[in-house]
């Protein structure tokens, strides 16, 4: 199997996992035989956005764009989605203001990745 093929398969698989964890966290946790308290669902959704970013990176890795650009775009996708997820969880009352430390770091990393593309 070629790298292009396995990267595409992995991109599709991680896209599915990401969407599952992000939008059906209770179902995904129960599939693993786990309880689904709010804390686990928050981490499950954050795991989902990491999978979505990984999917982006894998999809881009199979193209002809330079590896560093694919990594920068994938990394920026992961970190911006984590920041958005953190703000969403904060606005919904699922987490405390302590998440803002992570959110600021994630935004700074996103800016760094995007700046490397210019």
mmCIF file with all atom_site columns, C-alpha atoms in Angstrom:
data_model
loop_
_atom_site.group_PDB
_atom_site.id
_atom_site.type_symbol
_atom_site.label_atom_id
_atom_site.label_alt_id
_atom_site.label_comp_id
_atom_site.label_asym_id
_atom_site.label_entity_id
_atom_site.label_seq_id
_atom_site.pdbx_PDB_ins_code
_atom_site.Cartn_x
_atom_site.Cartn_y
_atom_site.Cartn_z
_atom_site.occupancy
_atom_site.B_iso_or_equiv
_atom_site.pdbx_formal_charge
_atom_site.auth_seq_id
_atom_site.auth_comp_id
_atom_site.auth_asym_id
_atom_site.auth_atom_id
_atom_site.pdbx_PDB_model_num
ATOM 1   C CA . UNK A 1 1   ? 0.000   0.000  0.000  1.00 0.00 ? 1   UNK A CA 1
ATOM 2   C CA . UNK A 1 2   ? 1.380   3.417  -0.905 1.00 0.00 ? 2   UNK A CA 1
ATOM 3   C CA . UNK A 1 3   ? 1.784   6.288  1.535  1.00 0.00 ? 3   UNK A CA 1
ATOM 4   C CA . UNK A 1 4   ? -0.817  8.285  -0.381 1.00 0.00 ? 4   UNK A CA 1
ATOM 5   C CA . UNK A 1 5   ? -3.378  5.510  0.042  1.00 0.00 ? 5   UNK A CA 1
ATOM 6   C CA . UNK A 1 6   ? -2.748  4.900  3.743  1.00 0.00 ? 6   UNK A CA 1
ATOM 7   C CA . UNK A 1 7   ? -2.705  8.661  4.439  1.00 0.00 ? 7   UNK A CA 1
ATOM 8   C CA . UNK A 1 8   ? -6.091  9.018  2.734  1.00 0.00 ? 8   UNK A CA 1
ATOM 9   C CA . UNK A 1 9   ? -7.551  6.058  4.629  1.00 0.00 ? 9   UNK A CA 1
ATOM 10  C CA . UNK A 1 10  ? -6.156  7.414  7.901  1.00 0.00 ? 10  UNK A CA 1
ATOM 11  C CA . UNK A 1 11  ? -7.487  10.911 7.116  1.00 0.00 ? 11  UNK A CA 1
ATOM 12  C CA . UNK A 1 12  ? -10.978 9.515  6.571  1.00 0.00 ? 12  UNK A CA 1
ATOM 13  C CA . UNK A 1 13  ? -10.782 7.317  9.685  1.00 0.00 ? 13  UNK A CA 1
ATOM 14  C CA . UNK A 1 14  ? -9.574  10.154 11.913 1.00 0.00 ? 14  UNK A CA 1
ATOM 15  C CA . UNK A 1 15  ? -12.249 12.432 10.452 1.00 0.00 ? 15  UNK A CA 1
ATOM 16  C CA . UNK A 1 16  ? -14.874 9.883  11.492 1.00 0.00 ? 16  UNK A CA 1
ATOM 17  C CA . UNK A 1 17  ? -13.373 9.474  14.950 1.00 0.00 ? 17  UNK A CA 1
ATOM 18  C CA . UNK A 1 18  ? -13.099 13.228 15.372 1.00 0.00 ? 18  UNK A CA 1
ATOM 19  C CA . UNK A 1 19  ? -16.712 13.831 14.427 1.00 0.00 ? 19  UNK A CA 1
ATOM 20  C CA . UNK A 1 20  ? -17.805 10.966 16.675 1.00 0.00 ? 20  UNK A CA 1
ATOM 21  C CA . UNK A 1 21  ? -15.947 12.233 19.726 1.00 0.00 ? 21  UNK A CA 1
ATOM 22  C CA . UNK A 1 22  ? -16.925 15.840 19.072 1.00 0.00 ? 22  UNK A CA 1
ATOM 23  C CA . UNK A 1 23  ? -20.641 15.375 18.431 1.00 0.00 ? 23  UNK A CA 1
ATOM 24  C CA . UNK A 1 24  ? -21.431 12.008 20.079 1.00 0.00 ? 24  UNK A CA 1
ATOM 25  C CA . UNK A 1 25  ? -19.127 11.934 23.080 1.00 0.00 ? 25  UNK A CA 1
ATOM 26  C CA . UNK A 1 26  ? -21.548 9.968  25.258 1.00 0.00 ? 26  UNK A CA 1
ATOM 27  C CA . UNK A 1 27  ? -21.981 7.283  22.587 1.00 0.00 ? 27  UNK A CA 1
ATOM 28  C CA . UNK A 1 28  ? -18.225 7.021  21.977 1.00 0.00 ? 28  UNK A CA 1
ATOM 29  C CA . UNK A 1 29  ? -17.443 6.710  25.683 1.00 0.00 ? 29  UNK A CA 1
ATOM 30  C CA . UNK A 1 30  ? -20.138 4.083  26.188 1.00 0.00 ? 30  UNK A CA 1
ATOM 31  C CA . UNK A 1 31  ? -18.730 2.111  23.227 1.00 0.00 ? 31  UNK A CA 1
ATOM 32  C CA . UNK A 1 32  ? -15.531 1.893  25.247 1.00 0.00 ? 32  UNK A CA 1
ATOM 33  C CA . UNK A 1 33  ? -17.476 0.634  28.257 1.00 0.00 ? 33  UNK A CA 1
ATOM 34  C CA . UNK A 1 34  ? -16.963 3.907  30.115 1.00 0.00 ? 34  UNK A CA 1
ATOM 35  C CA . UNK A 1 35  ? -19.327 6.124  32.040 1.00 0.00 ? 35  UNK A CA 1
ATOM 36  C CA . UNK A 1 36  ? -19.969 9.537  30.511 1.00 0.00 ? 36  UNK A CA 1
ATOM 37  C CA . UNK A 1 37  ? -19.763 12.157 33.262 1.00 0.00 ? 37  UNK A CA 1
ATOM 38  C CA . UNK A 1 38  ? -19.433 15.765 32.162 1.00 0.00 ? 38  UNK A CA 1
ATOM 39  C CA . UNK A 1 39  ? -15.661 15.745 32.723 1.00 0.00 ? 39  UNK A CA 1
ATOM 40  C CA . UNK A 1 40  ? -15.181 12.773 30.410 1.00 0.00 ? 40  UNK A CA 1
ATOM 41  C CA . UNK A 1 41  ? -17.407 14.349 27.767 1.00 0.00 ? 41  UNK A CA 1
ATOM 42  C CA . UNK A 1 42  ? -15.360 17.574 27.838 1.00 0.00 ? 42  UNK A CA 1
ATOM 43  C CA . UNK A 1 43  ? -12.133 15.638 27.313 1.00 0.00 ? 43  UNK A CA 1
ATOM 44  C CA . UNK A 1 44  ? -13.821 13.481 24.669 1.00 0.00 ? 44  UNK A CA 1
ATOM 45  C CA . UNK A 1 45  ? -14.830 16.567 22.696 1.00 0.00 ? 45  UNK A CA 1
ATOM 46  C CA . UNK A 1 46  ? -11.298 17.988 22.995 1.00 0.00 ? 46  UNK A CA 1
ATOM 47  C CA . UNK A 1 47  ? -9.976  14.635 21.784 1.00 0.00 ? 47  UNK A CA 1
ATOM 48  C CA . UNK A 1 48  ? -12.370 14.927 18.842 1.00 0.00 ? 48  UNK A CA 1
ATOM 49  C CA . UNK A 1 49  ? -10.931 18.241 17.708 1.00 0.00 ? 49  UNK A CA 1
ATOM 50  C CA . UNK A 1 50  ? -7.416  16.785 17.908 1.00 0.00 ? 50  UNK A CA 1
ATOM 51  C CA . UNK A 1 51  ? -8.568  13.965 15.621 1.00 0.00 ? 51  UNK A CA 1
ATOM 52  C CA . UNK A 1 52  ? -10.020 16.530 13.193 1.00 0.00 ? 52  UNK A CA 1
ATOM 53  C CA . UNK A 1 53  ? -6.708  18.377 13.076 1.00 0.00 ? 53  UNK A CA 1
ATOM 54  C CA . UNK A 1 54  ? -4.836  15.115 12.566 1.00 0.00 ? 54  UNK A CA 1
ATOM 55  C CA . UNK A 1 55  ? -7.221  14.300 9.731  1.00 0.00 ? 55  UNK A CA 1
ATOM 56  C CA . UNK A 1 56  ? -6.365  17.635 8.114  1.00 0.00 ? 56  UNK A CA 1
ATOM 57  C CA . UNK A 1 57  ? -2.648  16.971 8.486  1.00 0.00 ? 57  UNK A CA 1
ATOM 58  C CA . UNK A 1 58  ? -2.921  13.468 7.015  1.00 0.00 ? 58  UNK A CA 1
ATOM 59  C CA . UNK A 1 59  ? -5.030  14.666 4.103  1.00 0.00 ? 59  UNK A CA 1
ATOM 60  C CA . UNK A 1 60  ? -2.518  17.404 3.280  1.00 0.00 ? 60  UNK A CA 1
ATOM 61  C CA . UNK A 1 61  ? 0.459   15.059 3.720  1.00 0.00 ? 61  UNK A CA 1
ATOM 62  C CA . UNK A 1 62  ? -0.688  13.043 0.717  1.00 0.00 ? 62  UNK A CA 1
ATOM 63  C CA . UNK A 1 63  ? -0.544  16.086 -1.560 1.00 0.00 ? 63  UNK A CA 1
ATOM 64  C CA . UNK A 1 64  ? 2.450   17.754 -3.145 1.00 0.00 ? 64  UNK A CA 1
ATOM 65  C CA . UNK A 1 65  ? 2.623   20.687 -0.745 1.00 0.00 ? 65  UNK A CA 1
ATOM 66  C CA . UNK A 1 66  ? 5.817   20.854 1.326  1.00 0.00 ? 66  UNK A CA 1
ATOM 67  C CA . UNK A 1 67  ? 5.796   18.792 4.515  1.00 0.00 ? 67  UNK A CA 1
ATOM 68  C CA . UNK A 1 68  ? 6.411   21.827 6.711  1.00 0.00 ? 68  UNK A CA 1
ATOM 69  C CA . UNK A 1 69  ? 3.347   23.549 5.271  1.00 0.00 ? 69  UNK A CA 1
ATOM 70  C CA . UNK A 1 70  ? 1.185   20.463 5.832  1.00 0.00 ? 70  UNK A CA 1
ATOM 71  C CA . UNK A 1 71  ? 2.390   20.254 9.435  1.00 0.00 ? 71  UNK A CA 1
ATOM 72  C CA . UNK A 1 72  ? 1.829   23.987 9.987  1.00 0.00 ? 72  UNK A CA 1
ATOM 73  C CA . UNK A 1 73  ? -1.716  23.833 8.598  1.00 0.00 ? 73  UNK A CA 1
ATOM 74  C CA . UNK A 1 74  ? -2.511  20.661 10.553 1.00 0.00 ? 74  UNK A CA 1
ATOM 75  C CA . UNK A 1 75  ? -1.006  22.089 13.740 1.00 0.00 ? 75  UNK A CA 1
ATOM 76  C CA . UNK A 1 76  ? -2.898  25.355 13.316 1.00 0.00 ? 76  UNK A CA 1
ATOM 77  C CA . UNK A 1 77  ? -6.115  23.406 12.751 1.00 0.00 ? 77  UNK A CA 1
ATOM 78  C CA . UNK A 1 78  ? -5.589  21.382 15.928 1.00 0.00 ? 78  UNK A CA 1
ATOM 79  C CA . UNK A 1 79  ? -4.725  24.359 18.115 1.00 0.00 ? 79  UNK A CA 1
ATOM 80  C CA . UNK A 1 80  ? -7.423  26.714 16.822 1.00 0.00 ? 80  UNK A CA 1
ATOM 81  C CA . UNK A 1 81  ? -10.070 24.004 17.238 1.00 0.00 ? 81  UNK A CA 1
ATOM 82  C CA . UNK A 1 82  ? -8.814  23.347 20.779 1.00 0.00 ? 82  UNK A CA 1
ATOM 83  C CA . UNK A 1 83  ? -9.081  27.070 21.556 1.00 0.00 ? 83  UNK A CA 1
ATOM 84  C CA . UNK A 1 84  ? -12.611 27.223 20.137 1.00 0.00 ? 84  UNK A CA 1
ATOM 85  C CA . UNK A 1 85  ? -13.535 24.075 22.054 1.00 0.00 ? 85  UNK A CA 1
ATOM 86  C CA . UNK A 1 86  ? -12.203 25.579 25.278 1.00 0.00 ? 86  UNK A CA 1
ATOM 87  C CA . UNK A 1 87  ? -14.198 28.762 24.811 1.00 0.00 ? 87  UNK A CA 1
ATOM 88  C CA . UNK A 1 88  ? -17.313 26.738 23.965 1.00 0.00 ? 88  UNK A CA 1
ATOM 89  C CA . UNK A 1 89  ? -16.925 24.615 27.102 1.00 0.00 ? 89  UNK A CA 1
ATOM 90  C CA . UNK A 1 90  ? -16.350 27.752 29.200 1.00 0.00 ? 90  UNK A CA 1
ATOM 91  C CA . UNK A 1 91  ? -19.439 29.485 27.806 1.00 0.00 ? 91  UNK A CA 1
ATOM 92  C CA . UNK A 1 92  ? -21.502 26.372 28.507 1.00 0.00 ? 92  UNK A CA 1
ATOM 93  C CA . UNK A 1 93  ? -20.293 26.200 32.097 1.00 0.00 ? 93  UNK A CA 1
ATOM 94  C CA . UNK A 1 94  ? -18.611 22.816 31.651 1.00 0.00 ? 94  UNK A CA 1
ATOM 95  C CA . UNK A 1 95  ? -15.183 24.146 32.696 1.00 0.00 ? 95  UNK A CA 1
ATOM 96  C CA . UNK A 1 96  ? -13.807 26.952 34.835 1.00 0.00 ? 96  UNK A CA 1
ATOM 97  C CA . UNK A 1 97  ? -11.935 30.072 33.770 1.00 0.00 ? 97  UNK A CA 1
ATOM 98  C CA . UNK A 1 98  ? -8.744  28.038 34.192 1.00 0.00 ? 98  UNK A CA 1
ATOM 99  C CA . UNK A 1 99  ? -9.245  26.833 30.616 1.00 0.00 ? 99  UNK A CA 1
ATOM 100 C CA . UNK A 1 100 ? -8.327  30.328 29.450 1.00 0.00 ? 100 UNK A CA 1
ATOM 101 C CA . UNK A 1 101 ? -4.640  29.597 30.130 1.00 0.00 ? 101 UNK A CA 1
ATOM 102 C CA . UNK A 1 102 ? -4.784  26.700 27.669 1.00 0.00 ? 102 UNK A CA 1
ATOM 103 C CA . UNK A 1 103 ? -6.850  28.752 25.242 1.00 0.00 ? 103 UNK A CA 1
ATOM 104 C CA . UNK A 1 104 ? -4.309  31.593 25.190 1.00 0.00 ? 104 UNK A CA 1
ATOM 105 C CA . UNK A 1 105 ? -1.447  29.135 24.628 1.00 0.00 ? 105 UNK A CA 1
ATOM 106 C CA . UNK A 1 106 ? -3.410  27.419 21.846 1.00 0.00 ? 106 UNK A CA 1
ATOM 107 C CA . UNK A 1 107 ? -4.118  30.737 20.139 1.00 0.00 ? 107 UNK A CA 1
ATOM 108 C CA . UNK A 1 108 ? -0.442  31.738 20.359 1.00 0.00 ? 108 UNK A CA 1
ATOM 109 C CA . UNK A 1 109 ? 0.618   28.411 18.851 1.00 0.00 ? 109 UNK A CA 1
ATOM 110 C CA . UNK A 1 110 ? -1.971  28.848 16.084 1.00 0.00 ? 110 UNK A CA 1
ATOM 111 C CA . UNK A 1 111 ? -0.592  32.306 15.308 1.00 0.00 ? 111 UNK A CA 1
ATOM 112 C CA . UNK A 1 112 ? 2.924   30.857 15.209 1.00 0.00 ? 112 UNK A CA 1
ATOM 113 C CA . UNK A 1 113 ? 1.941   28.102 12.785 1.00 0.00 ? 113 UNK A CA 1
ATOM 114 C CA . UNK A 1 114 ? 0.049   30.514 10.541 1.00 0.00 ? 114 UNK A CA 1
ATOM 115 C CA . UNK A 1 115 ? 2.911   33.028 10.602 1.00 0.00 ? 115 UNK A CA 1
ATOM 116 C CA . UNK A 1 116 ? 5.244   30.314 9.343  1.00 0.00 ? 116 UNK A CA 1
ATOM 117 C CA . UNK A 1 117 ? 3.093   30.008 6.213  1.00 0.00 ? 117 UNK A CA 1
ATOM 118 C CA . UNK A 1 118 ? 3.544   33.632 5.151  1.00 0.00 ? 118 UNK A CA 1
#
